[in-house]
mmCIF file of C-alpha atoms in Angstrom:
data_model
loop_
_atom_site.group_PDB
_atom_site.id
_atom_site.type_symbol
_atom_site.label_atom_id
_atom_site.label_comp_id
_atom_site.label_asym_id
_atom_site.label_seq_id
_atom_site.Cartn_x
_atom_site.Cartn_y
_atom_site.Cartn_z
ATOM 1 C CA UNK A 1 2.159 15.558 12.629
ATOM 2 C CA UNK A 2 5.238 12.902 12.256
ATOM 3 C CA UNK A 3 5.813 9.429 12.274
ATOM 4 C CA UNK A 4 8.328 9.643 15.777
ATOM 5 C CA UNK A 5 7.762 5.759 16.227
ATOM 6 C CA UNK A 6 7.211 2.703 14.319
ATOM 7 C CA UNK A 7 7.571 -1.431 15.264
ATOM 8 C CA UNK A 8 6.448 -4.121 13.956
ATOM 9 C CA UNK A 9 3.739 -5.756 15.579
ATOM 10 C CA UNK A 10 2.286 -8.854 13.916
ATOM 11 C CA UNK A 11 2.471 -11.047 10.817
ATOM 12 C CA UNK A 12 -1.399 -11.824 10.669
ATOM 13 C CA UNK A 13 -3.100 -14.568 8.566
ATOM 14 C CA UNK A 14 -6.695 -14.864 9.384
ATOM 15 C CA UNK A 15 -8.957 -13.077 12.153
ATOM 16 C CA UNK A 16 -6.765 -11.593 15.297
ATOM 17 C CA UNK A 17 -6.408 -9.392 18.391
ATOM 18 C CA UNK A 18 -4.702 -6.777 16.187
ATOM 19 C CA UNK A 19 -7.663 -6.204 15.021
ATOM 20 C CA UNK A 20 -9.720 -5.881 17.248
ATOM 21 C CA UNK A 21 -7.434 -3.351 19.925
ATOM 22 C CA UNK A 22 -9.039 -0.085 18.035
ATOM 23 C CA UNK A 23 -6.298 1.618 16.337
ATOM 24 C CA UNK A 24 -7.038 2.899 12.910
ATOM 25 C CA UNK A 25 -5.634 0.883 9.760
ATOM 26 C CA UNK A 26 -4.091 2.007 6.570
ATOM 27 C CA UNK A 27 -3.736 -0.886 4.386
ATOM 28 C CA UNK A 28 -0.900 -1.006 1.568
ATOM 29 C CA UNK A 29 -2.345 -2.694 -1.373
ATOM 30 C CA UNK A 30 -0.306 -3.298 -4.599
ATOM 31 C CA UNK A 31 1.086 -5.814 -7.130
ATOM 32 C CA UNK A 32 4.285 -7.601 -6.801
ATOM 33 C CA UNK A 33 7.653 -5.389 -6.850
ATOM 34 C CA UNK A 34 6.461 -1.993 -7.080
ATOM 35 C CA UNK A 35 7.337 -1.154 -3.836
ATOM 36 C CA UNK A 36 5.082 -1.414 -1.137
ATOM 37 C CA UNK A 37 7.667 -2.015 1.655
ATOM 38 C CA UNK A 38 10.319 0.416 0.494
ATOM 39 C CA UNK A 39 7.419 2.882 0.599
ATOM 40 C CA UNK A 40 6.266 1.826 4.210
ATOM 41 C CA UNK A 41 10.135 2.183 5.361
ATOM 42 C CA UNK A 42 10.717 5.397 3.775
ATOM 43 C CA UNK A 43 7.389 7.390 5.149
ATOM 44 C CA UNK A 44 8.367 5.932 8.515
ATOM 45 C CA UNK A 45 11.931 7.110 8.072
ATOM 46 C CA UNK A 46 13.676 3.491 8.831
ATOM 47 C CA UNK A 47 15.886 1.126 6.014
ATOM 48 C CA UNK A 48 14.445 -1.592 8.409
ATOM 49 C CA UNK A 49 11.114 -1.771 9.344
ATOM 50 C CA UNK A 50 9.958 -3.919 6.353
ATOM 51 C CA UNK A 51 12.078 -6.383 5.456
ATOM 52 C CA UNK A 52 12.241 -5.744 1.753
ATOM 53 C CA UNK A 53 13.592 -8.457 -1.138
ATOM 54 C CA UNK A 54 14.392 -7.910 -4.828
ATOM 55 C CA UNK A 55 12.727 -11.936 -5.288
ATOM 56 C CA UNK A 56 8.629 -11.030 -5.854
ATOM 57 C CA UNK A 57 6.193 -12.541 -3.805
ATOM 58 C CA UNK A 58 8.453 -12.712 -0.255
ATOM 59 C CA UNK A 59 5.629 -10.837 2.236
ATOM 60 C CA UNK A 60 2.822 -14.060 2.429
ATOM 61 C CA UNK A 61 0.781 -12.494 5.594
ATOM 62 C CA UNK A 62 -0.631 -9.202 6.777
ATOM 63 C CA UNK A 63 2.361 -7.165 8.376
ATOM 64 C CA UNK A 64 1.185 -5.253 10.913
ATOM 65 C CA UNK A 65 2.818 -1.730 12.019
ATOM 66 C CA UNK A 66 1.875 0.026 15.004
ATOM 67 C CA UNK A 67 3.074 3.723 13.915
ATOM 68 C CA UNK A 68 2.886 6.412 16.946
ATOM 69 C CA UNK A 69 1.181 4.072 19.022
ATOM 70 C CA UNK A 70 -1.779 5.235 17.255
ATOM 71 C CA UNK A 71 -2.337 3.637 14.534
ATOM 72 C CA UNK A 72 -1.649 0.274 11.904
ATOM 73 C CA UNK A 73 0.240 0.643 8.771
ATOM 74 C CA UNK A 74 -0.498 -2.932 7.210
ATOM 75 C CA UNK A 75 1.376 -4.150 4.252
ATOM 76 C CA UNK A 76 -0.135 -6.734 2.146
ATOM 77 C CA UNK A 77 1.217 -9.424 0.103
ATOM 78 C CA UNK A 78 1.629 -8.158 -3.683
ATOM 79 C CA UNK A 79 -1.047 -9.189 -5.901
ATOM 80 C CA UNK A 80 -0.556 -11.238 -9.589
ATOM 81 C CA UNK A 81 2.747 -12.972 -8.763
ATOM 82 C CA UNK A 82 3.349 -15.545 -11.361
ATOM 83 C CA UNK A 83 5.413 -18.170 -10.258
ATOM 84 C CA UNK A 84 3.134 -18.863 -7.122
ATOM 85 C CA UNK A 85 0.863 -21.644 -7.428
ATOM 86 C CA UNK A 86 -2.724 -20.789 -8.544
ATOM 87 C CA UNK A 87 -4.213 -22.200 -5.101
ATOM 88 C CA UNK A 88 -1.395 -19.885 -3.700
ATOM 89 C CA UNK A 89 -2.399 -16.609 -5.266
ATOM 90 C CA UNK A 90 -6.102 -17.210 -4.674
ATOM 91 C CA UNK A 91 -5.549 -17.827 -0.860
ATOM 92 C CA UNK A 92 -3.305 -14.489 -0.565
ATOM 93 C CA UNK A 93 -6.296 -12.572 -2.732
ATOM 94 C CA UNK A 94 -8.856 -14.094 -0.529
ATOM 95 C CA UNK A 95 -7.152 -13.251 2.534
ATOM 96 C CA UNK A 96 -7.129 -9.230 1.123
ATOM 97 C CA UNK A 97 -10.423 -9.269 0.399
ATOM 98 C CA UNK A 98 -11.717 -10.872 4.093
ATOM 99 C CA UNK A 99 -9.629 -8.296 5.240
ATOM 100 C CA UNK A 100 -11.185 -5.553 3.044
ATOM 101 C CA UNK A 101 -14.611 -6.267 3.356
ATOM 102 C CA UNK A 102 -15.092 -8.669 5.997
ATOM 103 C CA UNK A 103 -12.758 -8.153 8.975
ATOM 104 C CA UNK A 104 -13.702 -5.655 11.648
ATOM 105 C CA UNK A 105 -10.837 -3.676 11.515
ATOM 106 C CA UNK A 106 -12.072 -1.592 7.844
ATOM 107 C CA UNK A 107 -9.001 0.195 7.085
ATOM 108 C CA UNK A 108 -9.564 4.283 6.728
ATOM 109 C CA UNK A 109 -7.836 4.195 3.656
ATOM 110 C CA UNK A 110 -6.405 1.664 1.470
ATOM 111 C CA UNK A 111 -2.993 2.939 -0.668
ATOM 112 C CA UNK A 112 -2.803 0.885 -3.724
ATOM 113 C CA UNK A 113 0.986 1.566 -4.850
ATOM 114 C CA UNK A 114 1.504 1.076 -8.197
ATOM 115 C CA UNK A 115 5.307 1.458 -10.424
ATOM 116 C CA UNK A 116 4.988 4.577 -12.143
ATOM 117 C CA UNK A 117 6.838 3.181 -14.885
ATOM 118 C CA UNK A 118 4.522 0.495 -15.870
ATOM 119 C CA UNK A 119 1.321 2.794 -14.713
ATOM 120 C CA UNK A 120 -1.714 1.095 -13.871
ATOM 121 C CA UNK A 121 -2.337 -2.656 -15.014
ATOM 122 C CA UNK A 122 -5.241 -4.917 -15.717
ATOM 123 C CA UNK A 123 -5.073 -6.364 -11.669
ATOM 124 C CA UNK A 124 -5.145 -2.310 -10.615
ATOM 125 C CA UNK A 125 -8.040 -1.485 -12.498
ATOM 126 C CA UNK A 126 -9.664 -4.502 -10.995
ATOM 127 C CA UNK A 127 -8.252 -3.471 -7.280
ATOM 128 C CA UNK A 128 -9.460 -0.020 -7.789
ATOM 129 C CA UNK A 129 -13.280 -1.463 -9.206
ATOM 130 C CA UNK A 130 -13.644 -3.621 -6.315
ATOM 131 C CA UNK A 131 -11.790 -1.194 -3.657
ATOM 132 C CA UNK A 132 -14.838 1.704 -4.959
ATOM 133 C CA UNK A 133 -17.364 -0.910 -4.650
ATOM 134 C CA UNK A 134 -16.590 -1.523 -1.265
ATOM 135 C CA UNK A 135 -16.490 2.038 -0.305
ATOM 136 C CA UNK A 136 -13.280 2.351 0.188
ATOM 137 C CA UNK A 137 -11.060 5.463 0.285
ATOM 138 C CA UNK A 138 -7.881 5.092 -2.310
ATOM 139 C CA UNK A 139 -5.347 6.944 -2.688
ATOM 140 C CA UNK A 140 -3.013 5.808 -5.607
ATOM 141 C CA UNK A 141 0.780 6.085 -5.221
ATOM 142 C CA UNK A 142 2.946 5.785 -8.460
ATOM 143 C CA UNK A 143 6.367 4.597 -6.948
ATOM 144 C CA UNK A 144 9.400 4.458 -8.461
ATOM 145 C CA UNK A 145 9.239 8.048 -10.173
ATOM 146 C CA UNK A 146 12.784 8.707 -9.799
ATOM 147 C CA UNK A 147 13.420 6.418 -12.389
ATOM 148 C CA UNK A 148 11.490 7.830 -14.967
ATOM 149 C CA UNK A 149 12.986 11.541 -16.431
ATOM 150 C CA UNK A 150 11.143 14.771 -15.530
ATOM 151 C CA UNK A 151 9.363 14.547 -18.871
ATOM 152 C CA UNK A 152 8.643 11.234 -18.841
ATOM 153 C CA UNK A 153 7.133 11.374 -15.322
ATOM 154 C CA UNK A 154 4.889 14.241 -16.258
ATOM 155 C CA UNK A 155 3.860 12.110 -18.932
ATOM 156 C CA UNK A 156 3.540 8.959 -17.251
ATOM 157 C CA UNK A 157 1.765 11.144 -14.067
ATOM 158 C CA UNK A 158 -0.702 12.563 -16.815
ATOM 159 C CA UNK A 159 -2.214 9.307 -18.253
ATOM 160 C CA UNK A 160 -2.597 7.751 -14.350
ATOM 161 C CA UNK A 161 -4.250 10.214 -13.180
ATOM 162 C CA UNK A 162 -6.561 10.382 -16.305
ATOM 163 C CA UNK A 163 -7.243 6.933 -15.794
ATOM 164 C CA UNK A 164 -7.866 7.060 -12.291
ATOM 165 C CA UNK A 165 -10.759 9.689 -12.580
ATOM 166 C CA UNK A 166 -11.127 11.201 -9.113
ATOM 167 C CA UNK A 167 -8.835 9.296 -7.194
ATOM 168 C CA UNK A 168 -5.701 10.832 -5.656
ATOM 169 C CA UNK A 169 -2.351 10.669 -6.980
ATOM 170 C CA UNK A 170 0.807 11.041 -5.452
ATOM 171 C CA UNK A 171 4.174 10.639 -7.037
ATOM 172 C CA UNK A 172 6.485 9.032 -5.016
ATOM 173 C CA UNK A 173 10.122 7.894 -4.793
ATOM 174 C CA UNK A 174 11.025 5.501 -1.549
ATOM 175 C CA UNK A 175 14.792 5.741 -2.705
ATOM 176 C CA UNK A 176 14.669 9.421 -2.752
ATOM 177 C CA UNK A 177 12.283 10.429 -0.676
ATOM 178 C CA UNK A 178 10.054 12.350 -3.308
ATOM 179 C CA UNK A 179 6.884 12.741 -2.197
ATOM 180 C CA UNK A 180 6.995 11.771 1.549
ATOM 181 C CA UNK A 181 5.947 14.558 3.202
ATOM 182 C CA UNK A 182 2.618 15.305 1.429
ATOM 183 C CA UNK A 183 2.013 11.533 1.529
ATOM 184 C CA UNK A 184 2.583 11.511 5.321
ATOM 185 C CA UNK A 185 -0.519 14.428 5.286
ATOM 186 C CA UNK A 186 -2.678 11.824 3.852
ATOM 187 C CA UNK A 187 -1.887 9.057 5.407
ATOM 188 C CA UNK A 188 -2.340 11.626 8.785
ATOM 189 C CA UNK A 189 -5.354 12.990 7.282
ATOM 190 C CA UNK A 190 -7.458 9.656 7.234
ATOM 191 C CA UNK A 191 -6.133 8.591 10.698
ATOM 192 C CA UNK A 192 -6.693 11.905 12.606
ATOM 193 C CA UNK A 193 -9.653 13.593 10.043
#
């Protein structure tokens, strides 16, 4: 199957009717800058979709994507942004987590994109922990693997997916395209499986 459609549909804060209309959800978790909109607008196959900023810490609300008409690709605010306030950071996290474990619209799989570069971080490990003890399914993608060379990816591929144990990992490129169509499956594997 193929993305053939994709809008926006809502900037959500708190509780809302996008929630609650039935469609399946794939959330896009990840920290700040590694990607998670150029991701979102290259699997969808648009430069536009996701308004996308080189300043960390620009998406503040739940962006809401209706893809085929059939389901929600949501991208999350990045996670560990330093220059935001404290109170700011905690209100973004808290808002991910009523989403993840409190909202009524549990996402069918949560893609925690990480820069394959810098591999996975203190805040990762803790997203993954709490993500598994929740129940949730993750996939990791490490992003950015077109900057790395083809020995230093293997490498860097190697030692994430040793650390992540038994969750998926897909090396991915959203300038290049690397990786698109097999993350596409997945993405249509949770929705449709």
């Amino acid at each position: 199957m193929k993305i053939s459609k994709a809008e926006f549909a809502k900037g959500v804060i708190g509780d809302d009717y996008t929630m609650k209309d039935n469609l399946p959800h794939i959330a896009f978790l990840g920290r700040s800058n590694t990607g998670k909109s150029s991701v979102i607008n290259s699997v969808v196959g648009k430069k536009d979709l996701v308004r996308v900023s080189k300043i960390p810490g620009k998406t503040r609300e739940a962006n809401f994507f209706r893809i085929n008409d059939s389901f929600y690709l949501v991208d999350f605010p990045g996670y560990g942004y330093a220059k935001r306030s404290i109170s700011e950071r905690n209100k973004m996290i808290k808002r991910i987590f009523w989403y993840l474990e409190f909202s009524k619209a549990r996402p069918k799989a949560v893609f925690l994109i990480i820069d394959a570069n810098v591999g996975l971080t203190a805040l990762d490990r803790d997203m993954i922990k709490i993500l598994g003890e929740n129940k949730h399914q993750v996939v990791i993608i490490a992003n950015k693997i077109d900057k790395l060379g083809k020995i230093a990816a293997e490498k860097q591929l190697s030692l994430i997916k040793k650390e992540a144990r038994d969750i998926p990992v897909l090396r991915y490129s959203a300038k290049t395209n690397e990786g698109k169509e097999e993350l596409i499956k997945k993405i249509m594997s949770f929705v449709y499986g």
